[in-house]
Amino acid sequence: MGKFIFIVICLCLLLFVVGCNQESAIEWKDSKEEAIESGLEQEETERESVLSIEEFEDETFVFYENMGGLGVAHIAKSEKGYGWNRSQPYNDFEVEGELAYSTSEFDMKMETGLEISVLIGKTFDSSIQEMKLLEDGTERKVKVLGENRFFYALHKKPFDTVSVSPIR
């Protein structure tokens, strides 16, 4: 019985150490561009798959297509340099019925403490080339990109405060 308890405690400690050491999984580079190139290589995808590189609130985000889904990576920065950090799985959108588009959202917390909401979506109607986002009375247009027809936006407000509609 004592050996079993010892093994359980050792496993718990190992999981704790691994969980606390996640930052060490980031491969640090001297520049953002090197971090992006290294990250795309880690993801086993080509530079051509990048839909855009966005700057938002002094943070850098890379949106790219991979395996039919949308990938979102954050370029972390520290005294060690710049590193590729993709904390969310690839996103794709399954459709039942005759939807023109579908959306989803997730939150990301930066190393600086800044929290950002990422709105992602996919259009299924080829006549839709842009989407309109209405947030606190402010309207902005978001282009539909890539062969899989993805769109996305970064914002600081919760998703339920943002209205999304297609522009045909």
mmCIF file of C-alpha atoms in Angstrom:
data_model
loop_
_atom_site.group_PDB
_atom_site.id
_atom_site.type_symbol
_atom_site.label_atom_id
_atom_site.label_comp_id
_atom_site.label_asym_id
_atom_site.label_seq_id
_atom_site.Cartn_x
_atom_site.Cartn_y
_atom_site.Cartn_z
ATOM 1 C CA MET A 1 0.000 0.000 0.000
ATOM 2 C CA GLY A 2 2.870 2.374 0.845
ATOM 3 C CA LYS A 3 4.444 1.905 -2.617
ATOM 4 C CA PHE A 4 1.135 2.725 -4.275
ATOM 5 C CA ILE A 5 0.771 5.992 -2.340
ATOM 6 C CA PHE A 6 4.399 6.877 -3.125
ATOM 7 C CA ILE A 7 3.786 6.285 -6.862
ATOM 8 C CA VAL A 8 0.596 8.383 -6.816
ATOM 9 C CA ILE A 9 2.394 11.256 -5.051
ATOM 10 C CA CYS A 10 5.304 11.059 -7.520
ATOM 11 C CA LEU A 11 2.905 11.155 -10.493
ATOM 12 C CA CYS A 12 1.082 14.168 -9.032
ATOM 13 C CA LEU A 13 4.379 15.998 -8.509
ATOM 14 C CA LEU A 14 5.487 15.150 -12.038
ATOM 15 C CA LEU A 15 2.243 16.505 -13.498
ATOM 16 C CA PHE A 16 2.604 19.655 -11.382
ATOM 17 C CA VAL A 17 6.176 20.248 -12.588
ATOM 18 C CA VAL A 18 5.240 19.636 -16.229
ATOM 19 C CA GLY A 19 2.233 21.963 -15.928
ATOM 20 C CA CYS A 20 4.319 24.734 -14.386
ATOM 21 C CA ASN A 21 6.997 24.339 -17.018
ATOM 22 C CA GLN A 22 4.835 24.914 -20.101
ATOM 23 C CA GLU A 23 6.702 28.086 -21.053
ATOM 24 C CA SER A 24 9.822 25.987 -21.615
ATOM 25 C CA ALA A 25 8.033 24.379 -24.577
ATOM 26 C CA ILE A 26 8.315 27.708 -26.424
ATOM 27 C CA GLU A 27 11.313 27.823 -28.715
ATOM 28 C CA TRP A 28 12.699 31.351 -28.372
ATOM 29 C CA LYS A 29 14.027 33.241 -31.399
ATOM 30 C CA ASP A 30 15.735 36.601 -31.918
ATOM 31 C CA SER A 31 12.942 38.145 -34.040
ATOM 32 C CA LYS A 32 9.194 37.868 -34.641
ATOM 33 C CA GLU A 33 9.835 36.717 -38.203
ATOM 34 C CA GLU A 34 12.116 33.897 -37.014
ATOM 35 C CA ALA A 35 9.492 32.877 -34.433
ATOM 36 C CA ILE A 36 6.810 32.765 -37.136
ATOM 37 C CA GLU A 37 8.986 30.703 -39.489
ATOM 38 C CA SER A 38 9.884 28.296 -36.670
ATOM 39 C CA GLY A 39 6.243 28.035 -35.570
ATOM 40 C CA LEU A 40 5.006 27.249 -39.066
ATOM 41 C CA GLU A 41 7.692 24.580 -39.303
ATOM 42 C CA GLN A 42 6.536 23.114 -35.955
ATOM 43 C CA GLU A 43 2.954 23.086 -37.265
ATOM 44 C CA GLU A 44 4.169 21.419 -40.477
ATOM 45 C CA THR A 45 2.605 24.077 -42.663
ATOM 46 C CA GLU A 46 3.895 26.407 -45.364
ATOM 47 C CA ARG A 47 4.319 30.186 -45.305
ATOM 48 C CA GLU A 48 1.613 30.383 -48.009
ATOM 49 C CA SER A 49 -0.934 29.134 -45.470
ATOM 50 C CA VAL A 50 -0.653 32.394 -43.469
ATOM 51 C CA LEU A 51 -3.819 34.443 -43.946
ATOM 52 C CA SER A 52 -2.515 37.447 -42.011
ATOM 53 C CA ILE A 53 -0.293 38.677 -39.222
ATOM 54 C CA GLU A 54 -2.194 41.100 -36.992
ATOM 55 C CA GLU A 55 -0.947 43.554 -34.384
ATOM 56 C CA PHE A 56 -3.450 44.239 -31.595
ATOM 57 C CA GLU A 57 -2.750 46.042 -28.306
ATOM 58 C CA ASP A 58 1.033 45.607 -28.856
ATOM 59 C CA GLU A 59 0.613 41.844 -29.325
ATOM 60 C CA THR A 60 1.222 39.879 -32.540
ATOM 61 C CA PHE A 61 -1.168 37.189 -33.820
ATOM 62 C CA VAL A 62 -0.786 34.856 -36.785
ATOM 63 C CA PHE A 63 -3.887 33.479 -38.519
ATOM 64 C CA TYR A 64 -3.259 30.551 -40.848
ATOM 65 C CA GLU A 65 -4.915 27.587 -42.509
ATOM 66 C CA ASN A 66 -3.804 24.087 -41.616
ATOM 67 C CA MET A 67 -5.435 20.728 -42.289
ATOM 68 C CA GLY A 68 -8.637 22.476 -43.415
ATOM 69 C CA GLY A 69 -8.924 24.415 -40.162
ATOM 70 C CA LEU A 70 -8.045 27.870 -38.902
ATOM 71 C CA GLY A 71 -5.031 28.170 -36.626
ATOM 72 C CA VAL A 72 -4.418 31.160 -34.349
ATOM 73 C CA ALA A 73 -0.995 31.643 -32.812
ATOM 74 C CA HIS A 74 0.317 34.381 -30.570
ATOM 75 C CA ILE A 75 3.924 35.520 -30.802
ATOM 76 C CA ALA A 76 5.014 35.643 -27.169
ATOM 77 C CA LYS A 77 7.734 38.086 -26.203
ATOM 78 C CA SER A 78 10.060 37.971 -23.228
ATOM 79 C CA GLU A 79 13.630 38.742 -22.285
ATOM 80 C CA LYS A 80 14.475 35.448 -24.067
ATOM 81 C CA GLY A 81 13.179 36.801 -27.402
ATOM 82 C CA TYR A 82 10.090 35.862 -29.415
ATOM 83 C CA GLY A 83 8.262 32.555 -29.450
ATOM 84 C CA TRP A 84 5.385 30.855 -31.278
ATOM 85 C CA ASN A 85 2.514 29.991 -28.927
ATOM 86 C CA ARG A 86 -0.628 28.247 -30.197
ATOM 87 C CA SER A 87 -2.819 27.427 -27.212
ATOM 88 C CA GLN A 88 -6.035 26.687 -29.098
ATOM 89 C CA PRO A 89 -6.770 23.705 -31.382
ATOM 90 C CA TYR A 90 -7.382 24.229 -35.079
ATOM 91 C CA ASN A 91 -10.926 25.402 -35.687
ATOM 92 C CA ASP A 92 -13.231 24.251 -38.434
ATOM 93 C CA PHE A 93 -16.970 24.608 -38.658
ATOM 94 C CA GLU A 94 -19.364 21.755 -39.302
ATOM 95 C CA VAL A 95 -22.645 22.717 -40.875
ATOM 96 C CA GLU A 96 -26.025 21.136 -40.790
ATOM 97 C CA GLY A 97 -28.625 22.726 -43.002
ATOM 98 C CA GLU A 98 -28.292 25.817 -45.159
ATOM 99 C CA LEU A 99 -26.218 28.230 -43.079
ATOM 100 C CA ALA A 100 -24.566 31.166 -44.847
ATOM 101 C CA TYR A 101 -21.876 31.411 -42.165
ATOM 102 C CA SER A 102 -20.908 30.220 -38.707
ATOM 103 C CA THR A 103 -18.959 31.882 -35.880
ATOM 104 C CA SER A 104 -17.208 30.994 -32.675
ATOM 105 C CA GLU A 105 -15.079 32.812 -30.133
ATOM 106 C CA PHE A 106 -12.443 32.107 -27.537
ATOM 107 C CA ASP A 107 -10.432 34.202 -25.114
ATOM 108 C CA MET A 108 -6.658 34.405 -24.883
ATOM 109 C CA LYS A 109 -4.705 35.725 -21.927
ATOM 110 C CA MET A 110 -1.332 37.194 -22.768
ATOM 111 C CA GLU A 111 1.787 36.963 -20.621
ATOM 112 C CA THR A 112 1.274 40.686 -19.886
ATOM 113 C CA GLY A 113 -2.120 39.942 -18.306
ATOM 114 C CA LEU A 114 -4.056 41.414 -21.250
ATOM 115 C CA GLU A 115 -7.163 39.403 -22.155
ATOM 116 C CA ILE A 116 -8.262 39.368 -25.785
ATOM 117 C CA SER A 117 -11.329 37.840 -27.422
ATOM 118 C CA VAL A 118 -10.849 36.190 -30.798
ATOM 119 C CA LEU A 119 -13.895 35.978 -33.056
ATOM 120 C CA ILE A 120 -13.515 33.382 -35.802
ATOM 121 C CA GLY A 121 -15.896 32.281 -38.502
ATOM 122 C CA LYS A 122 -16.379 30.611 -41.829
ATOM 123 C CA THR A 123 -18.700 31.484 -44.698
ATOM 124 C CA PHE A 124 -20.443 28.822 -46.731
ATOM 125 C CA ASP A 125 -22.004 31.215 -49.253
ATOM 126 C CA SER A 126 -19.492 32.175 -51.963
ATOM 127 C CA SER A 127 -21.241 35.527 -52.522
ATOM 128 C CA ILE A 128 -20.116 36.715 -49.074
ATOM 129 C CA GLN A 129 -16.775 38.514 -49.404
ATOM 130 C CA GLU A 130 -16.869 40.540 -46.171
ATOM 131 C CA MET A 131 -18.504 40.432 -42.774
ATOM 132 C CA LYS A 132 -19.748 43.405 -40.769
ATOM 133 C CA LEU A 133 -19.036 43.551 -37.046
ATOM 134 C CA LEU A 134 -21.009 45.983 -34.909
ATOM 135 C CA GLU A 135 -19.546 46.602 -31.458
ATOM 136 C CA ASP A 136 -20.664 49.419 -29.133
ATOM 137 C CA GLY A 137 -22.070 51.379 -32.093
ATOM 138 C CA THR A 138 -18.801 51.056 -34.019
ATOM 139 C CA GLU A 139 -18.908 49.197 -37.305
ATOM 140 C CA ARG A 140 -15.971 47.475 -38.932
ATOM 141 C CA LYS A 141 -15.599 45.233 -41.934
ATOM 142 C CA VAL A 142 -13.690 41.965 -41.915
ATOM 143 C CA LYS A 143 -12.581 40.252 -45.127
ATOM 144 C CA VAL A 144 -13.268 36.602 -45.875
ATOM 145 C CA LEU A 145 -9.904 34.965 -46.620
ATOM 146 C CA GLY A 146 -8.360 31.738 -47.838
ATOM 147 C CA GLU A 147 -9.661 28.800 -49.765
ATOM 148 C CA ASN A 148 -11.678 27.712 -46.721
ATOM 149 C CA ARG A 149 -13.378 31.153 -46.499
ATOM 150 C CA PHE A 150 -12.420 32.036 -42.916
ATOM 151 C CA PHE A 151 -12.835 35.403 -41.217
ATOM 152 C CA TYR A 152 -11.666 36.613 -37.829
ATOM 153 C CA ALA A 153 -11.344 39.640 -35.603
ATOM 154 C CA LEU A 154 -9.575 40.527 -32.385
ATOM 155 C CA HIS A 155 -11.384 42.600 -29.765
ATOM 156 C CA LYS A 156 -11.493 43.262 -26.040
ATOM 157 C CA LYS A 157 -15.268 42.961 -25.518
ATOM 158 C CA PRO A 158 -17.128 39.707 -24.862
ATOM 159 C CA PHE A 159 -18.622 37.983 -27.908
ATOM 160 C CA ASP A 160 -22.210 38.624 -26.833
ATOM 161 C CA THR A 161 -21.604 42.385 -27.313
ATOM 162 C CA VAL A 162 -20.566 41.941 -30.963
ATOM 163 C CA SER A 163 -23.090 41.613 -33.786
ATOM 164 C CA VAL A 164 -21.931 39.801 -36.945
ATOM 165 C CA SER A 165 -23.646 39.969 -40.330
ATOM 166 C CA PRO A 166 -22.619 39.233 -43.930
ATOM 167 C CA ILE A 167 -21.999 41.859 -46.609
ATOM 168 C CA ARG A 168 -23.012 40.590 -50.048
#
